[in-house]
XYZ file of C-alpha atoms in Angstrom:
652
model
C -8.676 128.413 -37.179
C -6.963 131.190 -39.143
C -7.872 134.680 -39.618
C -11.334 135.714 -38.328
C -12.884 135.761 -41.512
C -12.073 132.005 -42.057
C -13.822 130.779 -38.534
C -17.339 130.342 -39.860
C -16.599 126.868 -41.264
C -16.908 125.227 -37.849
C -13.598 123.872 -37.513
C -12.280 127.010 -35.568
C -10.126 125.353 -32.729
C -10.738 126.351 -28.975
C -9.034 125.525 -25.727
C -11.424 123.632 -23.420
C -11.201 121.596 -20.329
C -8.379 121.903 -17.886
C -5.875 122.188 -20.363
C -3.026 124.589 -19.596
C -2.692 127.525 -21.759
C 0.631 128.768 -23.482
C 2.101 131.944 -21.989
C 1.975 134.466 -24.990
C 2.292 137.568 -22.787
C 5.690 136.897 -21.559
C 7.763 139.392 -22.775
C 11.503 140.522 -22.358
C 13.123 143.970 -22.775
C 15.680 143.844 -25.692
C 18.522 144.814 -23.052
C 17.436 141.702 -21.027
C 17.287 139.396 -24.012
C 20.680 140.651 -25.394
C 22.194 140.178 -21.957
C 20.808 136.762 -21.735
C 21.880 135.780 -25.064
C 25.550 136.960 -24.693
C 25.871 135.603 -21.250
C 24.658 132.105 -22.758
C 26.993 132.335 -25.379
C 30.224 133.623 -23.625
C 29.671 132.645 -20.083
C 27.945 129.235 -20.180
C 29.374 128.291 -17.108
C 28.623 131.579 -15.318
C 32.006 131.809 -13.502
C 30.739 134.830 -11.342
C 27.488 133.542 -10.086
C 27.123 134.328 -6.486
C 29.351 137.155 -6.657
C 26.482 139.781 -6.385
C 25.994 138.981 -2.794
C 29.488 139.637 -1.724
C 30.996 142.960 -0.603
C 33.280 144.657 -2.863
C 36.650 143.442 -1.372
C 35.385 139.810 -1.557
C 34.137 140.242 -5.053
C 37.748 141.786 -6.224
C 39.363 139.008 -4.312
C 37.203 136.180 -6.164
C 37.619 137.889 -9.505
C 41.469 137.856 -8.873
C 41.419 134.090 -7.700
C 39.515 133.332 -10.893
C 42.236 134.858 -13.303
C 45.026 133.468 -10.987
C 44.087 129.931 -10.221
C 47.025 129.489 -7.872
C 45.627 131.675 -5.223
C 43.064 128.792 -4.777
C 45.498 126.024 -4.168
C 48.576 127.489 -2.839
C 47.293 128.599 0.639
C 46.194 125.003 1.196
C 49.263 123.500 0.024
C 51.368 121.180 2.179
C 53.946 118.515 2.578
C 51.229 115.738 1.911
C 51.082 117.024 -1.701
C 54.491 118.172 -2.133
C 56.078 114.625 -1.930
C 53.854 113.416 -5.119
C 54.506 116.570 -6.941
C 58.219 116.468 -6.173
C 58.165 112.786 -7.590
C 56.096 113.833 -10.644
C 58.133 116.746 -11.381
C 61.375 115.169 -11.144
C 60.044 112.397 -13.537
C 58.426 114.862 -16.280
C 61.805 116.729 -15.995
C 63.697 113.578 -17.034
C 61.230 113.258 -20.062
C 61.371 117.079 -20.842
C 65.180 117.138 -21.261
C 65.238 114.825 -24.436
C 61.919 115.712 -25.719
C 62.748 119.514 -25.363
C 66.083 118.961 -27.510
C 64.357 116.715 -29.748
C 61.304 118.935 -30.813
C 63.945 121.877 -31.093
C 65.899 120.008 -33.347
C 62.584 118.905 -35.419
C 61.702 122.701 -35.916
C 65.240 123.162 -36.950
C 66.312 125.357 -34.126
C 69.264 125.450 -31.862
C 68.642 122.257 -29.348
C 69.298 124.715 -26.183
C 65.948 126.468 -27.306
C 64.055 123.477 -26.573
C 65.411 123.565 -22.838
C 64.749 127.205 -22.556
C 61.127 126.462 -23.379
C 60.844 123.897 -20.563
C 61.954 126.403 -17.977
C 60.302 129.591 -18.221
C 56.522 128.744 -19.515
C 56.007 125.941 -16.843
C 56.431 128.546 -14.149
C 53.624 130.618 -15.782
C 51.301 127.823 -16.194
C 51.597 126.929 -12.480
C 50.356 130.503 -11.577
C 47.561 130.836 -14.265
C 46.934 127.050 -15.279
C 43.601 125.372 -13.981
C 44.678 121.840 -14.550
C 46.361 119.752 -11.791
C 47.603 117.233 -14.308
C 48.926 119.037 -17.444
C 52.594 119.254 -17.771
C 53.902 121.923 -20.027
C 56.342 121.778 -22.850
C 57.091 121.711 -26.610
C 55.110 119.524 -28.904
C 56.048 117.829 -31.939
C 53.152 118.611 -34.394
C 53.205 122.565 -33.662
C 57.121 122.270 -33.974
C 56.774 120.859 -37.420
C 53.826 123.159 -38.223
C 55.963 126.493 -37.485
C 59.027 125.145 -39.200
C 56.927 124.398 -42.339
C 55.268 127.895 -42.501
C 58.302 129.824 -41.584
C 60.517 127.723 -44.042
C 58.385 128.960 -46.745
C 59.867 132.481 -45.973
C 63.456 131.668 -44.809
C 65.595 128.465 -44.490
C 67.577 127.985 -41.267
C 70.854 127.285 -43.138
C 70.218 130.749 -45.064
C 69.617 133.104 -42.364
C 69.654 131.328 -38.869
C 69.127 134.599 -37.092
C 66.079 135.722 -38.816
C 64.771 132.256 -38.852
C 65.064 132.127 -34.846
C 63.323 135.555 -34.424
C 60.283 134.496 -36.686
C 59.950 131.565 -34.243
C 60.051 134.204 -31.186
C 57.795 136.438 -32.895
C 55.340 133.756 -33.792
C 55.112 132.806 -30.323
C 54.036 136.249 -29.333
C 51.262 136.382 -31.776
C 50.239 133.094 -30.501
C 50.302 134.215 -26.779
C 48.331 137.337 -27.859
C 45.748 135.332 -29.742
C 45.363 132.742 -27.041
C 44.963 135.393 -24.360
C 42.417 137.231 -26.287
C 40.414 134.159 -26.897
C 40.397 133.466 -22.966
C 39.877 137.078 -22.007
C 36.810 137.479 -24.468
C 35.510 134.036 -23.753
C 35.912 133.087 -27.503
C 36.934 129.208 -26.807
C 34.167 128.423 -29.279
C 36.588 129.152 -32.172
C 38.802 126.193 -31.029
C 35.647 123.952 -31.227
C 35.872 124.035 -35.070
C 38.624 121.746 -34.742
C 36.691 118.575 -34.229
C 37.960 115.256 -32.686
C 38.029 113.753 -36.110
C 40.133 116.595 -37.638
C 42.551 116.256 -34.482
C 42.781 112.624 -34.853
C 43.554 112.766 -38.582
C 45.797 115.630 -38.507
C 47.999 114.332 -35.549
C 48.080 110.798 -37.249
C 49.147 112.397 -40.733
C 51.670 114.604 -38.874
C 53.191 111.632 -36.934
C 53.476 109.845 -40.087
C 55.564 112.720 -41.846
C 57.605 113.279 -38.628
C 58.717 109.771 -38.490
C 59.529 109.980 -42.278
C 61.741 113.037 -41.607
C 63.709 111.145 -38.737
C 65.167 109.021 -41.389
C 67.747 111.908 -41.809
C 68.805 111.386 -38.213
C 68.447 107.517 -38.192
C 70.583 107.366 -41.228
C 73.090 109.974 -40.043
C 72.419 112.202 -43.179
C 73.505 115.908 -43.578
C 71.281 117.000 -46.397
C 67.471 116.849 -46.533
C 64.389 118.358 -47.917
C 62.738 121.117 -46.116
C 59.437 120.178 -47.573
C 57.051 117.814 -45.397
C 55.055 115.959 -47.741
C 55.620 112.061 -48.277
C 56.904 112.169 -51.869
C 59.417 114.822 -51.391
C 60.681 113.201 -48.155
C 60.929 109.793 -49.527
C 62.788 111.268 -52.815
C 65.049 113.018 -50.599
C 65.959 109.998 -48.615
C 67.076 108.231 -51.810
C 68.602 111.148 -53.508
C 71.169 111.523 -50.834
C 71.589 107.853 -50.232
C 75.309 108.178 -50.652
C 75.024 109.880 -47.214
C 73.505 106.678 -45.395
C 75.740 105.704 -42.198
C 75.210 102.288 -41.322
C 76.424 102.981 -37.758
C 73.671 105.421 -37.080
C 71.071 103.081 -38.551
C 72.203 100.066 -36.174
C 72.494 102.449 -33.220
C 68.831 103.825 -33.893
C 67.457 100.449 -34.387
C 68.762 99.532 -31.002
C 67.488 102.775 -29.358
C 63.903 102.396 -30.763
C 63.648 98.679 -29.797
C 64.669 99.662 -26.116
C 62.245 102.597 -26.078
C 59.379 100.463 -27.453
C 60.160 97.459 -24.679
C 59.776 100.121 -22.007
C 56.466 101.219 -23.465
C 55.465 97.564 -23.662
C 56.690 97.158 -20.001
C 54.502 99.897 -18.903
C 51.347 98.429 -20.462
C 52.058 95.018 -18.740
C 53.006 96.472 -15.484
C 51.556 99.786 -15.095
C 53.064 100.477 -11.852
C 56.447 100.518 -13.611
C 55.342 103.761 -15.489
C 58.488 105.259 -14.524
C 60.666 103.016 -16.699
C 59.109 104.353 -19.853
C 59.240 108.073 -18.411
C 63.028 107.924 -18.036
C 63.695 105.756 -20.830
C 64.219 108.633 -23.423
C 66.423 110.286 -20.908
C 68.637 106.908 -20.665
C 68.775 106.827 -24.201
C 70.244 110.265 -24.431
C 72.705 109.507 -21.505
C 73.694 105.950 -22.709
C 73.943 107.394 -26.391
C 76.037 110.504 -25.170
C 78.300 108.329 -23.282
C 78.853 105.873 -26.133
C 79.409 108.778 -28.799
C 81.821 110.212 -26.273
C 83.933 107.034 -25.993
C 83.821 105.877 -29.393
C 84.308 109.530 -30.863
C 81.004 109.074 -32.851
C 81.175 112.327 -34.667
C 84.394 111.070 -36.531
C 82.773 107.480 -37.177
C 79.051 107.996 -38.832
C 77.276 109.180 -35.426
C 76.618 112.902 -35.971
C 76.094 114.622 -32.397
C 74.210 117.640 -31.124
C 77.241 119.664 -30.506
C 77.779 122.567 -28.124
C 75.136 123.658 -25.719
C 75.601 126.967 -23.917
C 75.239 126.993 -20.089
C 73.015 129.545 -18.585
C 69.377 130.622 -18.304
C 67.236 131.929 -20.981
C 68.794 135.225 -22.507
C 66.172 138.088 -22.996
C 64.811 137.930 -26.382
C 62.477 141.121 -26.603
C 64.739 142.779 -28.798
C 64.380 139.930 -31.362
C 60.752 140.211 -31.918
C 60.225 141.565 -35.529
C 57.100 143.243 -36.233
C 58.109 145.071 -39.744
C 56.313 144.252 -42.983
C 58.905 141.869 -43.748
C 58.292 139.498 -40.968
C 55.024 140.165 -39.216
C 52.953 138.508 -42.112
C 54.590 135.118 -41.971
C 54.992 135.348 -38.063
C 51.287 135.976 -37.577
C 50.254 133.198 -39.849
C 52.408 130.950 -38.032
C 51.445 132.091 -34.662
C 47.447 131.958 -35.351
C 47.647 128.489 -36.812
C 50.020 126.943 -34.594
C 48.087 128.633 -31.471
C 44.895 127.060 -32.445
C 46.352 123.678 -32.810
C 48.316 123.963 -29.514
C 45.224 125.162 -27.779
C 43.074 122.291 -29.089
C 45.602 119.812 -28.014
C 46.320 121.238 -24.613
C 42.790 121.820 -23.443
C 41.804 118.303 -24.941
C 44.376 116.806 -22.841
C 43.624 118.635 -19.846
C 39.943 117.626 -19.906
C 40.508 113.824 -20.441
C 42.985 113.727 -17.645
C 40.611 115.844 -15.413
C 37.487 113.514 -16.143
C 39.638 110.472 -14.836
C 39.786 112.212 -11.434
C 36.625 113.779 -11.523
C 37.937 117.329 -11.728
C 37.021 120.164 -13.729
C 39.151 122.615 -15.675
C 38.096 126.087 -17.193
C 38.866 125.887 -21.003
C 38.926 129.783 -20.936
C 41.483 129.960 -18.163
C 43.705 127.603 -20.008
C 43.681 129.948 -22.783
C 44.745 132.803 -20.743
C 47.278 130.530 -19.205
C 48.679 129.214 -22.514
C 48.681 132.796 -23.730
C 50.722 134.141 -20.765
C 53.331 131.156 -21.410
C 54.008 132.194 -24.838
C 53.855 136.125 -24.444
C 56.442 135.645 -21.626
C 58.045 132.827 -23.461
C 58.536 134.855 -26.515
C 60.370 137.649 -24.272
C 62.819 134.682 -22.868
C 63.887 132.779 -25.785
C 61.098 130.097 -25.883
C 59.005 128.953 -28.888
C 55.450 127.772 -28.693
C 54.602 125.590 -25.699
C 51.417 123.848 -24.697
C 50.147 120.862 -22.725
C 51.592 117.540 -24.713
C 49.823 114.343 -24.019
C 53.043 112.142 -23.545
C 54.182 114.462 -20.752
C 51.070 115.052 -19.151
C 50.272 111.319 -19.068
C 53.216 110.674 -17.184
C 52.656 113.549 -14.835
C 49.273 112.013 -14.219
C 50.760 108.631 -13.566
C 53.289 109.653 -11.349
C 50.622 110.907 -8.900
C 50.723 114.678 -9.412
C 48.267 116.590 -7.043
C 48.848 120.116 -8.069
C 50.477 122.322 -10.875
C 53.535 122.434 -8.333
C 55.000 119.609 -10.293
C 55.768 122.005 -13.404
C 57.440 124.313 -10.958
C 59.482 121.238 -9.878
C 60.254 120.344 -13.365
C 61.304 124.065 -14.059
C 63.735 123.725 -11.330
C 65.264 120.753 -12.610
C 65.611 122.242 -16.111
C 67.120 125.361 -14.464
C 69.812 123.043 -12.960
C 70.496 121.540 -16.143
C 70.585 125.080 -17.905
C 73.145 126.193 -15.085
C 75.569 123.282 -14.672
C 74.763 120.339 -16.918
C 73.949 121.617 -20.406
C 77.230 121.364 -21.982
C 77.349 117.575 -20.993
C 74.558 116.979 -23.677
C 76.950 118.080 -26.585
C 77.716 114.356 -27.155
C 74.098 113.371 -27.492
C 73.755 111.529 -30.939
C 71.238 113.035 -33.271
C 70.182 109.436 -34.005
C 69.073 109.210 -30.199
C 66.900 112.222 -30.671
C 65.321 110.854 -33.971
C 64.587 107.321 -32.088
C 62.920 109.344 -29.322
C 60.597 111.301 -31.656
C 59.893 107.972 -33.790
C 58.910 106.140 -30.767
C 56.700 109.047 -29.466
C 55.042 109.529 -32.800
C 53.995 105.878 -33.215
C 51.529 106.577 -30.395
C 49.626 109.300 -32.302
C 48.841 107.192 -35.301
C 45.638 105.867 -33.953
C 44.479 103.119 -36.422
C 42.018 101.939 -33.989
C 40.560 105.287 -33.750
C 40.246 105.290 -37.457
C 38.447 102.055 -37.633
C 36.058 103.134 -34.959
C 35.036 106.383 -37.001
C 34.457 104.313 -40.136
C 32.281 102.061 -38.108
C 30.386 104.739 -36.194
C 30.197 107.661 -38.675
C 31.365 107.403 -42.223
C 31.315 111.273 -42.824
C 33.610 111.572 -39.375
C 35.875 109.111 -41.045
C 36.179 111.335 -44.209
C 36.774 114.421 -42.216
C 39.759 112.443 -40.480
C 40.999 110.960 -43.665
C 41.031 114.447 -45.419
C 43.241 115.595 -42.821
C 45.657 112.583 -42.549
C 45.928 112.425 -46.420
C 46.117 116.378 -46.738
C 49.093 116.302 -44.193
C 50.848 113.379 -45.607
C 50.738 113.963 -49.407
C 50.427 117.924 -49.502
C 51.313 120.262 -46.464
C 50.017 120.388 -42.781
C 48.366 123.780 -43.350
C 46.386 122.190 -46.546
C 45.508 118.930 -44.515
C 44.299 121.228 -41.451
C 42.326 123.731 -43.657
C 40.597 120.956 -45.809
C 39.508 119.080 -42.885
C 38.198 121.932 -40.937
C 36.565 123.262 -43.940
C 34.665 120.086 -44.379
C 33.805 119.914 -40.851
C 32.094 123.419 -40.947
C 30.504 122.546 -44.131
C 28.931 119.587 -42.430
C 27.768 121.936 -39.809
C 26.196 124.373 -42.000
C 24.610 121.695 -43.819
C 22.861 120.478 -40.651
C 21.768 123.967 -40.329
C 20.730 124.597 -43.793
C 18.895 121.198 -43.886
C 17.377 120.296 -40.622
C 15.672 117.289 -39.844
C 11.751 117.264 -39.783
C 9.771 114.263 -38.628
C 6.228 112.985 -38.845
C 4.953 112.102 -35.554
C 2.585 109.418 -34.791
C 0.788 108.034 -31.235
C 2.441 105.232 -29.347
C -0.730 102.843 -28.668
C -1.826 103.135 -25.082
C 0.402 106.212 -24.314
C 0.014 110.128 -24.668
C 3.601 109.991 -26.179
C 4.238 110.861 -29.974
C 7.397 109.668 -31.755
C 8.718 109.679 -35.117
C 6.866 107.079 -37.354
C 10.301 105.929 -39.193
C 11.942 105.245 -35.771
C 8.949 103.408 -34.501
C 6.839 101.938 -37.269
C 4.143 100.948 -34.830
C 3.407 104.521 -34.219
C -0.215 105.481 -35.636
C -1.070 108.660 -37.532
C -3.879 110.627 -36.521
C -6.839 110.600 -38.925
C -7.201 113.898 -40.731
C -4.393 115.636 -38.855
C -0.717 115.490 -39.697
C 1.772 116.148 -36.794
C 5.307 117.493 -37.572
C 8.200 118.106 -35.484
C 10.780 120.879 -36.367
C 14.354 120.424 -34.577
C 16.187 123.396 -35.395
C 16.238 127.285 -35.195
C 14.131 128.517 -38.473
C 16.660 130.986 -40.000
C 17.159 132.383 -43.406
C 19.584 129.760 -44.359
C 16.952 126.875 -43.765
C 13.625 128.781 -44.317
C 13.190 127.764 -47.943
C 14.281 124.360 -47.191
C 11.759 123.879 -44.395
C 9.131 125.273 -46.643
C 9.278 122.907 -49.454
C 9.898 120.111 -46.817
C 6.751 120.898 -44.812
C 4.469 121.189 -47.961
C 5.910 117.913 -49.334
C 5.008 116.315 -46.071
C 1.560 117.833 -46.465
C 1.098 116.553 -49.943
C 2.059 113.061 -49.085
C -0.156 113.094 -46.245
C -3.018 114.280 -48.434
C -2.497 111.356 -50.817
C -2.565 109.139 -47.825
C -5.631 110.602 -46.497
C -7.387 110.357 -49.976
C -6.566 106.847 -50.185
C -8.657 106.127 -47.329
C -11.601 108.581 -48.284
C -10.455 111.233 -45.878
C -9.299 114.769 -46.235
C -6.353 116.107 -44.569
C -7.931 118.927 -42.190
C -5.085 120.088 -39.675
C -1.194 120.527 -39.434
C 0.277 120.366 -36.001
C 3.838 121.950 -35.745
C 5.649 120.871 -32.776
C 8.392 123.546 -32.130
C 9.601 122.460 -28.878
C 13.032 121.875 -30.654
C 12.997 125.305 -32.265
C 15.397 127.709 -30.147
C 14.867 130.724 -32.091
C 12.929 132.228 -35.671
C 14.117 135.095 -37.460
C 12.445 137.501 -39.775
C 12.930 135.107 -42.863
C 11.562 132.343 -40.760
C 8.498 134.170 -39.795
C 7.842 134.960 -43.341
C 8.233 131.208 -44.208
C 5.718 130.395 -41.712
C 3.198 132.969 -43.269
C 3.734 131.615 -46.685
C 2.774 128.025 -45.406
C -0.357 129.355 -43.649
C -1.538 130.914 -46.832
C -0.576 127.973 -48.929
C -2.538 125.514 -46.584
C -5.354 128.084 -46.112
C -6.181 127.693 -49.745
C -6.467 124.116 -49.519
C -8.831 124.513 -46.252
C -6.045 123.088 -43.974
C -5.643 124.576 -40.505
C -2.288 125.085 -38.780
C -1.710 124.612 -34.763
C 1.546 125.075 -33.055
C 2.690 123.110 -29.875
C 5.241 124.038 -27.182
C 6.827 127.097 -28.713
C 9.646 128.462 -26.600
C 9.959 131.991 -25.077
C 12.308 133.063 -27.696
C 9.952 131.875 -30.514
C 6.633 133.108 -29.029
C 8.118 136.724 -28.519
C 9.088 136.903 -32.226
C 5.800 135.217 -33.487
C 3.650 137.727 -31.177
C 5.542 140.835 -32.261
C 5.256 139.807 -35.692
C 1.548 139.180 -35.530
C 1.740 135.645 -36.921
C 0.236 134.206 -33.681
C -2.295 137.124 -33.105
C -3.454 138.018 -36.534
C -2.683 135.174 -38.635
C -3.407 131.699 -37.080
C -4.893 133.028 -33.674
C -3.782 132.543 -30.221
C -6.347 129.646 -29.669
C -4.097 127.639 -32.198
C -1.191 127.686 -29.854
C -0.873 124.735 -27.283
C 1.339 123.462 -24.683
C 1.280 119.894 -25.883
C 0.441 117.767 -29.006
C -2.251 115.678 -26.989
C -3.957 119.310 -26.206
C -3.768 120.244 -29.971
C -5.149 117.013 -31.266
C -7.965 117.042 -28.684
C -8.867 120.444 -30.087
C -8.650 119.660 -33.582
C -10.970 116.623 -33.051
C -13.266 118.871 -31.001
C -13.280 121.043 -33.969
C -13.928 118.385 -36.402
C -16.900 117.166 -34.449
C -18.497 120.612 -34.283
C -17.663 120.760 -38.032
C -19.481 117.379 -38.786
C -22.467 118.266 -36.370
C -23.007 121.475 -38.036
C -22.868 119.995 -41.598
C -25.232 117.203 -40.488
C -27.565 119.953 -39.075
C -27.664 121.985 -42.273
C -28.485 119.080 -44.431
C -31.674 118.310 -42.234
């Protein structure tokens, strides 16, 4: 094998028998290859398949239904589904009211903003969302992340108007970012938030949120704006003279009640509605109690006045000047990625239970539209929180109409009932948040990660520890950075395997995994399992040559010589110019030792490059490319027999 000049030693491989030849003549024009690559990258689900055979009007209607999923389910909607969505909508509305107020307080925003954010965004999601199970609203992690970033620029007590404007502006940037990701099919960016990162980040965030609720549970008025554990604990004890025993006792009672309702749900799943309305009951009972005993005068701080009326228009409050745009953009992008990851993960997990499909890119567009329009109507960032979506699912929702029902309920509250919530004790809101956050610290998941994958466990703990002891941004960034580094290591240091034959079969497998697999005399079979790029070409060259050297030593110990190297390229999806150069270097190095190279099962993208570069045609020869390892070994043995016969004949 090799160049023409090296074929006179009798070991030149040939295809013989009925063996099928590798198609080396297949070529694709550059435009076709580029279009196929882009389609596979950005449209792996091929959402518009079948559109080509439709008339123009049908294609336009199909495209419109793709971007506006409500056009799919609304024409088929009936009373049989409405009764389920009505129950689900009312149930999640009872949860949205206390959560909306609580998470707004967590972000140091006016409590009414949380209710505003549960009115407009759900309507948008019902039109553009693709999940039948997702319930829209504000989330604790994103609320705290936004507050942590924006408070680096301005504190709410120093300039409350600018603080609120930055939240609206960041929601606008979040919406633009999320919509762009969906329209341009760039959801792969969100994939950089691995499950391990999200688990650690959410657990760490839950921990610091629980610690921050000590302010409300103890009835304190002053507290640190920082989120790290040391600062929070220090602040709690620094202002210990502000502790109110009345708030603490009431808070313990509320927490025990909420935990009991969750326990009841686990024991009796059909009573899910009890835990769903428990937070609302805490708000109502707490409000009545605070009103009767005049709690604000006796160590039980209350929410205070809530304005009646629907969302005021806030377009004029969006600030894009240099003073505000930078911090709003940072807050919007970071919280937007986090909100997308949480919302899409929740939607997919619930869809899997019902054997349904949701489109991640449609979800990004829906979330983006929610936040763009929300920023115009006094809302801050919204997504699909797990707790509310789980309640929506358990309540038997059938379509996104449950979000519309919830929105109508919130509208009624805003128009008629909002002022009644002024007596809600802050300790009640803190209790609701604490119980909601306890479920996000997934100790079992941490243990599972440690058992299954130590590196994933480290990624998870980096996020957890970074959030708890430093800042949310540091924890998230460090964990994502470690995840990306791990992915790069997989690319830069791909696995190579020595294959051996399984006795009695034509199957070749990794000799480390299958110790009984036998090596083929005089032949080394290696499997490459990754693209051959500039980033890993050097490593692969050194690794292959080391495999060859080890095999040569084994052969010499048995009085044999290594004659052939077979590279199984079935797992190699592509090869670049540096990779091609690496293969040429290996050929030259082995040719000096008298070792021939054969390739098996190369993919179309690989054969195109290797043929155009001349590696196959001019370097190793087309006769050295085979469909299977068995064909290659058969040809190698045949060539060895010919070589032996030729040497024996010359001696005679």
